[in-house]
Amino acid sequence: MRGFSAEMQRVLLMGITCCAIGWINGYLAWTLIAGGVIYMSWTLNQIRRLDQWLNSNHQSPPPNATGIWGDIFDRIYRLQKTHRREKKQLQRLVNRVQEATKTLRDGVILLDRHGNLEWWNRSAQKLLGFQDTDQGQALINFVRQPRFIKYFEAGKYAEPLTMASPRGRNQQLLFQINRYGHQERLVVVRNVTRLHRLESMRQDFIANVSHELRTPLTVVSGYLETLEDSQDLPPKWHAAIAQMQTQSQRMSLLINDLITLSKLETEDSDQGQSPLPLKPLLEGIVLEAKDISGADEHSISLKCEQNPVFLGSEKELYSAFSNLIFNAIKYTPARGQITVSLRQDEKNLVLCVEDNGIGIDAKHLPRLTERFYRVDQSRHSESGGTGLGLAIVKHILRRHDGRLSITSELDKGSQFTCRFPLTRIVAASTKES
Ligand code: ADP
């Protein structure tokens, strides 16, 4: 028998022995007290030995002891050994992780909960110029650009941030931040200069090609218009000229959309943004939409009880909202219903364009804002669209901190919802009936 019960048995035996001796010598109480004192002294002595051993370097085996104290010493010793073994294993693992991250081409930085440097690998040192003595310094002391500080402090790390390196050298760095533990952060820094260069080449190429195509297309369209009006044209040519004109108009729309997209991609997003009352902008677009609907007589209504003054680019917002509203007309049969509503909830300013038109199958929704994504070829050629409209809308919303969500059901209708943060509203809305 081990442990506490064995000890209790021993104490009981000692008590009985003391009683027997006390009964024989006639000093029962004194004998019991003497037995108790001996037991207490022995216990205190074991506590002293344990204390001494714990204060020593712990490497030596525990002192020999009998009874429950022997058990306690053994158990503590075994626990210590396990703990030491686990610590070694853990240290080995940490060393291996550190060795592995050292060889990574991406910079890895560990920050404490206050955003101060705790650990970083060699690539981070090269990319951001840390010194060994910088431990404990705030990361924003090294990356001081306002864009980074805003991103870092906002704490919304779903999207990475790409920007010029704080050390110049024409480098572009991508920062990806992840939270872990108790508000600590892990920052991965990647040198994306080559990718960025390729991306700019692609953007320049599209912008240049679109600009170069514009002039010859204007000449072709001009001649086609002249030919159409010409009296000498043989009648069999009329249909061909009309078709050529339709195609050249389509091409012109495509080129304009490509130029718009490449401008949105390259220009600074703050450019041209100023306070703008949204209600008159929407009223203007709705009027235009009624014109476009013409003989199709769609019922287009605008629900906008307030007139928020929004910080944004008039040209871009016109383009985004008109794309959504004109699409609703394009993809809703004659006399269909289109509702444009602007409202404010707790977190967002919400603009919704709803129609009861042909709708979109759910499988297409995730890819709808990709350039040239087509739901199906027949609907695309009928509508005469460029396939770039929603890509433009997505870009514009992103430049205004907004996001687009789409819900739709085939043959029932669609709902395109733009949500902007309330921080974009620069003046209190005026309530209007
Ligand atoms: P497009 O110029 O072809 O209209 P968009 O990028 O504006 O290009 O739209 C992409 C596709 O999304 C369209 O081809 C169309 O099939 C679908 N779509 C857009 N808006 C609507 C809508 N309101 N109802 C149904 N389908 C729509």
PDB file of N, CA, C and O and ligand atoms in Angstrom, residues 257 323-332 353-355 357-360 364 367-376 379-381 383-393 406 408 413-416, ligand 1:
ATOM      1  N   ASP A 257     -14.620  51.294 -72.006  1.00  0.00           N
ATOM      2  CA  ASP A 257     -14.627  50.558 -70.730  1.00  0.00           C
ATOM      3  C   ASP A 257     -13.218  50.133 -70.343  1.00  0.00           C
ATOM      4  O   ASP A 257     -12.845  50.193 -69.175  1.00  0.00           O
ATOM      5  N   ASN A 323     -24.054  51.922 -64.254  1.00  0.00           N
ATOM      6  CA  ASN A 323     -23.841  50.566 -64.770  1.00  0.00           C
ATOM      7  C   ASN A 323     -24.869  49.611 -64.196  1.00  0.00           C
ATOM      8  O   ASN A 323     -25.464  48.801 -64.921  1.00  0.00           O
ATOM      9  N   LEU A 324     -25.093  49.712 -62.869  1.00  0.00           N
ATOM     10  CA  LEU A 324     -26.037  48.780 -62.223  1.00  0.00           C
ATOM     11  C   LEU A 324     -27.470  49.049 -62.699  1.00  0.00           C
ATOM     12  O   LEU A 324     -28.225  48.116 -62.991  1.00  0.00           O
ATOM     13  N   ILE A 325     -27.815  50.339 -62.773  1.00  0.00           N
ATOM     14  CA  ILE A 325     -29.216  50.663 -63.129  1.00  0.00           C
ATOM     15  C   ILE A 325     -29.477  50.359 -64.611  1.00  0.00           C
ATOM     16  O   ILE A 325     -30.508  49.779 -64.971  1.00  0.00           O
ATOM     17  N   PHE A 326     -28.515  50.683 -65.475  1.00  0.00           N
ATOM     18  CA  PHE A 326     -28.719  50.395 -66.913  1.00  0.00           C
ATOM     19  C   PHE A 326     -28.712  48.883 -67.172  1.00  0.00           C
ATOM     20  O   PHE A 326     -29.419  48.395 -68.046  1.00  0.00           O
ATOM     21  N   ASN A 327     -27.907  48.141 -66.383  1.00  0.00           N
ATOM     22  CA  ASN A 327     -27.937  46.667 -66.507  1.00  0.00           C
ATOM     23  C   ASN A 327     -29.331  46.150 -66.165  1.00  0.00           C
ATOM     24  O   ASN A 327     -29.851  45.253 -66.820  1.00  0.00           O
ATOM     25  N   ALA A 328     -29.920  46.738 -65.098  1.00  0.00           N
ATOM     26  CA  ALA A 328     -31.257  46.286 -64.682  1.00  0.00           C
ATOM     27  C   ALA A 328     -32.239  46.454 -65.852  1.00  0.00           C
ATOM     28  O   ALA A 328     -33.100  45.595 -66.084  1.00  0.00           O
ATOM     29  N   ILE A 329     -32.083  47.556 -66.599  1.00  0.00           N
ATOM     30  CA  ILE A 329     -32.986  47.761 -67.744  1.00  0.00           C
ATOM     31  C   ILE A 329     -32.687  46.735 -68.838  1.00  0.00           C
ATOM     32  O   ILE A 329     -33.588  46.110 -69.403  1.00  0.00           O
ATOM     33  N   LYS A 330     -31.369  46.538 -69.085  1.00  0.00           N
ATOM     34  CA  LYS A 330     -30.952  45.616 -70.160  1.00  0.00           C
ATOM     35  C   LYS A 330     -31.476  44.209 -69.915  1.00  0.00           C
ATOM     36  O   LYS A 330     -31.859  43.511 -70.827  1.00  0.00           O
ATOM     37  N   TYR A 331     -31.444  43.787 -68.632  1.00  0.00           N
ATOM     38  CA  TYR A 331     -31.758  42.390 -68.350  1.00  0.00           C
ATOM     39  C   TYR A 331     -33.149  42.213 -67.715  1.00  0.00           C
ATOM     40  O   TYR A 331     -33.396  41.242 -67.019  1.00  0.00           O
ATOM     41  N   THR A 332     -34.036  43.215 -67.943  1.00  0.00           N
ATOM     42  CA  THR A 332     -35.417  43.078 -67.464  1.00  0.00           C
ATOM     43  C   THR A 332     -36.347  43.290 -68.663  1.00  0.00           C
ATOM     44  O   THR A 332     -36.212  44.290 -69.374  1.00  0.00           O
ATOM     45  N   VAL A 353     -30.018  48.137 -56.082  1.00  0.00           N
ATOM     46  CA  VAL A 353     -30.725  48.179 -57.373  1.00  0.00           C
ATOM     47  C   VAL A 353     -31.366  46.811 -57.559  1.00  0.00           C
ATOM     48  O   VAL A 353     -30.678  45.790 -57.624  1.00  0.00           O
ATOM     49  N   GLU A 354     -32.703  46.838 -57.625  1.00  0.00           N
ATOM     50  CA  GLU A 354     -33.433  45.568 -57.642  1.00  0.00           C
ATOM     51  C   GLU A 354     -34.287  45.502 -58.904  1.00  0.00           C
ATOM     52  O   GLU A 354     -34.889  46.517 -59.282  1.00  0.00           O
ATOM     53  N   ASP A 355     -34.323  44.352 -59.533  1.00  0.00           N
ATOM     54  CA  ASP A 355     -35.206  44.236 -60.703  1.00  0.00           C
ATOM     55  C   ASP A 355     -35.938  42.902 -60.666  1.00  0.00           C
ATOM     56  O   ASP A 355     -35.563  42.007 -59.901  1.00  0.00           O
ATOM     57  N   GLY A 357     -36.230  41.017 -63.394  1.00  0.00           N
ATOM     58  CA  GLY A 357     -35.899  40.597 -64.757  1.00  0.00           C
ATOM     59  C   GLY A 357     -35.518  39.140 -64.874  1.00  0.00           C
ATOM     60  O   GLY A 357     -35.982  38.300 -64.094  1.00  0.00           O
ATOM     61  N   ILE A 358     -34.593  38.857 -65.828  1.00  0.00           N
ATOM     62  CA  ILE A 358     -34.317  37.462 -66.176  1.00  0.00           C
ATOM     63  C   ILE A 358     -33.483  36.738 -65.116  1.00  0.00           C
ATOM     64  O   ILE A 358     -33.419  35.522 -65.103  1.00  0.00           O
ATOM     65  N   GLY A 359     -32.844  37.481 -64.231  1.00  0.00           N
ATOM     66  CA  GLY A 359     -32.084  36.860 -63.137  1.00  0.00           C
ATOM     67  C   GLY A 359     -30.834  36.114 -63.597  1.00  0.00           C
ATOM     68  O   GLY A 359     -30.537  36.045 -64.801  1.00  0.00           O
ATOM     69  N   ILE A 360     -30.120  35.594 -62.632  1.00  0.00           N
ATOM     70  CA  ILE A 360     -28.859  34.907 -62.943  1.00  0.00           C
ATOM     71  C   ILE A 360     -28.816  33.625 -62.114  1.00  0.00           C
ATOM     72  O   ILE A 360     -29.159  33.634 -60.929  1.00  0.00           O
ATOM     73  N   HIS A 364     -23.296  31.317 -61.284  1.00  0.00           N
ATOM     74  CA  HIS A 364     -22.501  32.370 -61.945  1.00  0.00           C
ATOM     75  C   HIS A 364     -22.127  33.501 -60.996  1.00  0.00           C
ATOM     76  O   HIS A 364     -21.225  34.279 -61.289  1.00  0.00           O
ATOM     77  N   ARG A 367     -18.489  34.655 -59.903  1.00  0.00           N
ATOM     78  CA  ARG A 367     -17.531  35.099 -60.930  1.00  0.00           C
ATOM     79  C   ARG A 367     -18.033  36.291 -61.737  1.00  0.00           C
ATOM     80  O   ARG A 367     -17.376  36.740 -62.681  1.00  0.00           O
ATOM     81  N   LEU A 368     -19.185  36.805 -61.351  1.00  0.00           N
ATOM     82  CA  LEU A 368     -19.842  37.819 -62.184  1.00  0.00           C
ATOM     83  C   LEU A 368     -19.034  39.110 -62.367  1.00  0.00           C
ATOM     84  O   LEU A 368     -19.143  39.775 -63.384  1.00  0.00           O
ATOM     85  N   THR A 369     -18.221  39.445 -61.339  1.00  0.00           N
ATOM     86  CA  THR A 369     -17.493  40.720 -61.450  1.00  0.00           C
ATOM     87  C   THR A 369     -16.130  40.546 -62.134  1.00  0.00           C
ATOM     88  O   THR A 369     -15.365  41.494 -62.218  1.00  0.00           O
ATOM     89  N   GLU A 370     -15.843  39.325 -62.631  1.00  0.00           N
ATOM     90  CA  GLU A 370     -14.591  39.159 -63.383  1.00  0.00           C
ATOM     91  C   GLU A 370     -14.742  39.795 -64.757  1.00  0.00           C
ATOM     92  O   GLU A 370     -15.831  39.787 -65.328  1.00  0.00           O
ATOM     93  N   ARG A 371     -13.614  40.303 -65.268  1.00  0.00           N
ATOM     94  CA  ARG A 371     -13.688  40.901 -66.606  1.00  0.00           C
ATOM     95  C   ARG A 371     -14.111  39.872 -67.644  1.00  0.00           C
ATOM     96  O   ARG A 371     -13.621  38.753 -67.624  1.00  0.00           O
ATOM     97  N   PHE A 372     -14.986  40.268 -68.508  1.00  0.00           N
ATOM     98  CA  PHE A 372     -15.456  39.465 -69.639  1.00  0.00           C
ATOM     99  C   PHE A 372     -16.137  38.164 -69.222  1.00  0.00           C
ATOM    100  O   PHE A 372     -16.275  37.260 -70.022  1.00  0.00           O
ATOM    101  N   TYR A 373     -16.520  38.067 -67.955  1.00  0.00           N
ATOM    102  CA  TYR A 373     -17.228  36.847 -67.572  1.00  0.00           C
ATOM    103  C   TYR A 373     -18.637  36.902 -68.160  1.00  0.00           C
ATOM    104  O   TYR A 373     -19.341  37.902 -68.038  1.00  0.00           O
ATOM    105  N   ARG A 374     -18.985  35.817 -68.867  1.00  0.00           N
ATOM    106  CA  ARG A 374     -20.306  35.815 -69.500  1.00  0.00           C
ATOM    107  C   ARG A 374     -21.191  34.732 -68.915  1.00  0.00           C
ATOM    108  O   ARG A 374     -20.772  33.586 -68.818  1.00  0.00           O
ATOM    109  N   VAL A 375     -22.401  35.147 -68.579  1.00  0.00           N
ATOM    110  CA  VAL A 375     -23.351  34.166 -68.056  1.00  0.00           C
ATOM    111  C   VAL A 375     -23.705  33.183 -69.164  1.00  0.00           C
ATOM    112  O   VAL A 375     -23.630  31.991 -69.003  1.00  0.00           O
ATOM    113  N   ASP A 376     -24.075  33.690 -70.293  1.00  0.00           N
ATOM    114  CA  ASP A 376     -24.138  32.849 -71.491  1.00  0.00           C
ATOM    115  C   ASP A 376     -24.028  33.742 -72.714  1.00  0.00           C
ATOM    116  O   ASP A 376     -24.384  34.917 -72.694  1.00  0.00           O
ATOM    117  N   ARG A 379     -27.211  35.685 -74.317  1.00  0.00           N
ATOM    118  CA  ARG A 379     -27.713  36.861 -73.593  1.00  0.00           C
ATOM    119  C   ARG A 379     -26.720  38.008 -73.768  1.00  0.00           C
ATOM    120  O   ARG A 379     -27.073  39.164 -73.876  1.00  0.00           O
ATOM    121  N   HIS A 380     -25.417  37.646 -73.873  1.00  0.00           N
ATOM    122  CA  HIS A 380     -24.393  38.664 -74.013  1.00  0.00           C
ATOM    123  C   HIS A 380     -24.522  39.373 -75.351  1.00  0.00           C
ATOM    124  O   HIS A 380     -24.520  40.599 -75.429  1.00  0.00           O
ATOM    125  N   SER A 381     -24.681  38.581 -76.457  1.00  0.00           N
ATOM    126  CA  SER A 381     -24.744  39.251 -77.758  1.00  0.00           C
ATOM    127  C   SER A 381     -26.039  40.043 -77.892  1.00  0.00           C
ATOM    128  O   SER A 381     -26.068  41.090 -78.530  1.00  0.00           O
ATOM    129  N   SER A 383     -27.600  41.653 -75.462  1.00  0.00           N
ATOM    130  CA  SER A 383     -27.548  42.886 -74.672  1.00  0.00           C
ATOM    131  C   SER A 383     -26.570  43.892 -75.253  1.00  0.00           C
ATOM    132  O   SER A 383     -26.679  45.084 -75.013  1.00  0.00           O
ATOM    133  N   GLY A 384     -25.608  43.393 -76.031  1.00  0.00           N
ATOM    134  CA  GLY A 384     -24.609  44.297 -76.597  1.00  0.00           C
ATOM    135  C   GLY A 384     -23.660  44.840 -75.557  1.00  0.00           C
ATOM    136  O   GLY A 384     -22.986  45.832 -75.765  1.00  0.00           O
ATOM    137  N   GLY A 385     -23.594  44.177 -74.413  1.00  0.00           N
ATOM    138  CA  GLY A 385     -22.695  44.648 -73.339  1.00  0.00           C
ATOM    139  C   GLY A 385     -21.243  44.321 -73.633  1.00  0.00           C
ATOM    140  O   GLY A 385     -20.930  43.558 -74.549  1.00  0.00           O
ATOM    141  N   THR A 386     -20.365  44.889 -72.815  1.00  0.00           N
ATOM    142  CA  THR A 386     -18.930  44.658 -73.017  1.00  0.00           C
ATOM    143  C   THR A 386     -18.399  43.581 -72.083  1.00  0.00           C
ATOM    144  O   THR A 386     -17.298  43.090 -72.264  1.00  0.00           O
ATOM    145  N   GLY A 387     -19.154  43.262 -71.053  1.00  0.00           N
ATOM    146  CA  GLY A 387     -18.666  42.275 -70.076  1.00  0.00           C
ATOM    147  C   GLY A 387     -17.698  42.891 -69.078  1.00  0.00           C
ATOM    148  O   GLY A 387     -17.054  42.192 -68.307  1.00  0.00           O
ATOM    149  N   LEU A 388     -17.599  44.224 -69.103  1.00  0.00           N
ATOM    150  CA  LEU A 388     -16.657  44.882 -68.182  1.00  0.00           C
ATOM    151  C   LEU A 388     -17.377  45.710 -67.115  1.00  0.00           C
ATOM    152  O   LEU A 388     -16.756  46.185 -66.170  1.00  0.00           O
ATOM    153  N   GLY A 389     -18.698  45.873 -67.304  1.00  0.00           N
ATOM    154  CA  GLY A 389     -19.456  46.772 -66.428  1.00  0.00           C
ATOM    155  C   GLY A 389     -19.293  46.473 -64.944  1.00  0.00           C
ATOM    156  O   GLY A 389     -18.940  47.347 -64.149  1.00  0.00           O
ATOM    157  N   LEU A 390     -19.519  45.205 -64.569  1.00  0.00           N
ATOM    158  CA  LEU A 390     -19.474  44.881 -63.134  1.00  0.00           C
ATOM    159  C   LEU A 390     -18.043  44.918 -62.588  1.00  0.00           C
ATOM    160  O   LEU A 390     -17.831  45.207 -61.412  1.00  0.00           O
ATOM    161  N   ALA A 391     -17.055  44.631 -63.462  1.00  0.00           N
ATOM    162  CA  ALA A 391     -15.648  44.751 -63.021  1.00  0.00           C
ATOM    163  C   ALA A 391     -15.365  46.216 -62.689  1.00  0.00           C
ATOM    164  O   ALA A 391     -14.705  46.531 -61.690  1.00  0.00           O
ATOM    165  N   ILE A 392     -15.899  47.121 -63.510  1.00  0.00           N
ATOM    166  CA  ILE A 392     -15.720  48.560 -63.246  1.00  0.00           C
ATOM    167  C   ILE A 392     -16.402  48.931 -61.930  1.00  0.00           C
ATOM    168  O   ILE A 392     -15.834  49.622 -61.082  1.00  0.00           O
ATOM    169  N   VAL A 393     -17.631  48.424 -61.743  1.00  0.00           N
ATOM    170  CA  VAL A 393     -18.367  48.733 -60.502  1.00  0.00           C
ATOM    171  C   VAL A 393     -17.558  48.276 -59.284  1.00  0.00           C
ATOM    172  O   VAL A 393     -17.378  49.021 -58.314  1.00  0.00           O
ATOM    173  N   ILE A 406     -24.320  40.473 -54.529  1.00  0.00           N
ATOM    174  CA  ILE A 406     -25.322  40.192 -55.565  1.00  0.00           C
ATOM    175  C   ILE A 406     -26.161  39.000 -55.136  1.00  0.00           C
ATOM    176  O   ILE A 406     -25.622  37.970 -54.731  1.00  0.00           O
ATOM    177  N   SER A 408     -29.555  36.786 -56.688  1.00  0.00           N
ATOM    178  CA  SER A 408     -30.372  36.703 -57.891  1.00  0.00           C
ATOM    179  C   SER A 408     -31.012  35.329 -58.000  1.00  0.00           C
ATOM    180  O   SER A 408     -30.504  34.349 -57.447  1.00  0.00           O
ATOM    181  N   GLY A 413     -35.464  37.641 -60.844  1.00  0.00           N
ATOM    182  CA  GLY A 413     -34.906  38.986 -60.721  1.00  0.00           C
ATOM    183  C   GLY A 413     -33.607  39.008 -59.937  1.00  0.00           C
ATOM    184  O   GLY A 413     -33.163  37.979 -59.420  1.00  0.00           O
ATOM    185  N   SER A 414     -33.016  40.194 -59.871  1.00  0.00           N
ATOM    186  CA  SER A 414     -31.697  40.315 -59.222  1.00  0.00           C
ATOM    187  C   SER A 414     -31.678  41.517 -58.290  1.00  0.00           C
ATOM    188  O   SER A 414     -32.471  42.448 -58.425  1.00  0.00           O
ATOM    189  N   GLN A 415     -30.707  41.459 -57.377  1.00  0.00           N
ATOM    190  CA  GLN A 415     -30.516  42.540 -56.409  1.00  0.00           C
ATOM    191  C   GLN A 415     -29.023  42.822 -56.328  1.00  0.00           C
ATOM    192  O   GLN A 415     -28.253  41.928 -55.965  1.00  0.00           O
ATOM    193  N   PHE A 416     -28.636  44.019 -56.696  1.00  0.00           N
ATOM    194  CA  PHE A 416     -27.224  44.410 -56.602  1.00  0.00           C
ATOM    195  C   PHE A 416     -27.118  45.436 -55.473  1.00  0.00           C
ATOM    196  O   PHE A 416     -27.734  46.496 -55.532  1.00  0.00           O
TER     197      PHE A 416
HETATM  198  P1  ADP B   1     -22.365  43.379 -69.650  1.00  0.00           P
HETATM  199  O1  ADP B   1     -21.712  44.516 -70.326  1.00  0.00           O
HETATM  200  O2  ADP B   1     -22.318  42.108 -70.436  1.00  0.00           O
HETATM  201  O3  ADP B   1     -23.709  43.722 -69.108  1.00  0.00           O
HETATM  202  P2  ADP B   1     -21.544  43.345 -66.917  1.00  0.00           P
HETATM  203  O4  ADP B   1     -20.204  43.148 -66.327  1.00  0.00           O
HETATM  204  O5  ADP B   1     -22.257  44.603 -66.650  1.00  0.00           O
HETATM  205  O6  ADP B   1     -21.382  43.074 -68.448  1.00  0.00           O
HETATM  206  O7  ADP B   1     -22.444  42.148 -66.432  1.00  0.00           O
HETATM  207  C1  ADP B   1     -21.928  40.821 -66.483  1.00  0.00           C
HETATM  208  C2  ADP B   1     -23.060  39.845 -66.705  1.00  0.00           C
HETATM  209  O8  ADP B   1     -23.895  39.829 -65.551  1.00  0.00           O
HETATM  210  C3  ADP B   1     -23.962  40.243 -67.824  1.00  0.00           C
HETATM  211  O9  ADP B   1     -23.478  39.749 -69.049  1.00  0.00           O
HETATM  212  C4  ADP B   1     -25.296  39.641 -67.439  1.00  0.00           C
HETATM  213  O10 ADP B   1     -25.373  38.319 -67.910  1.00  0.00           O
HETATM  214  C5  ADP B   1     -25.245  39.602 -65.932  1.00  0.00           C
HETATM  215  N1  ADP B   1     -26.055  40.701 -65.346  1.00  0.00           N
HETATM  216  C6  ADP B   1     -25.637  41.902 -64.928  1.00  0.00           C
HETATM  217  N2  ADP B   1     -26.642  42.623 -64.400  1.00  0.00           N
HETATM  218  C7  ADP B   1     -27.737  41.844 -64.470  1.00  0.00           C
HETATM  219  C8  ADP B   1     -29.113  41.994 -64.096  1.00  0.00           C
HETATM  220  N3  ADP B   1     -29.566  43.107 -63.507  1.00  0.00           N
HETATM  221  N4  ADP B   1     -29.945  40.950 -64.319  1.00  0.00           N
HETATM  222  C9  ADP B   1     -29.497  39.812 -64.889  1.00  0.00           C
HETATM  223  N5  ADP B   1     -28.225  39.599 -65.276  1.00  0.00           N
HETATM  224  C10 ADP B   1     -27.363  40.599 -65.072  1.00  0.00           C
END
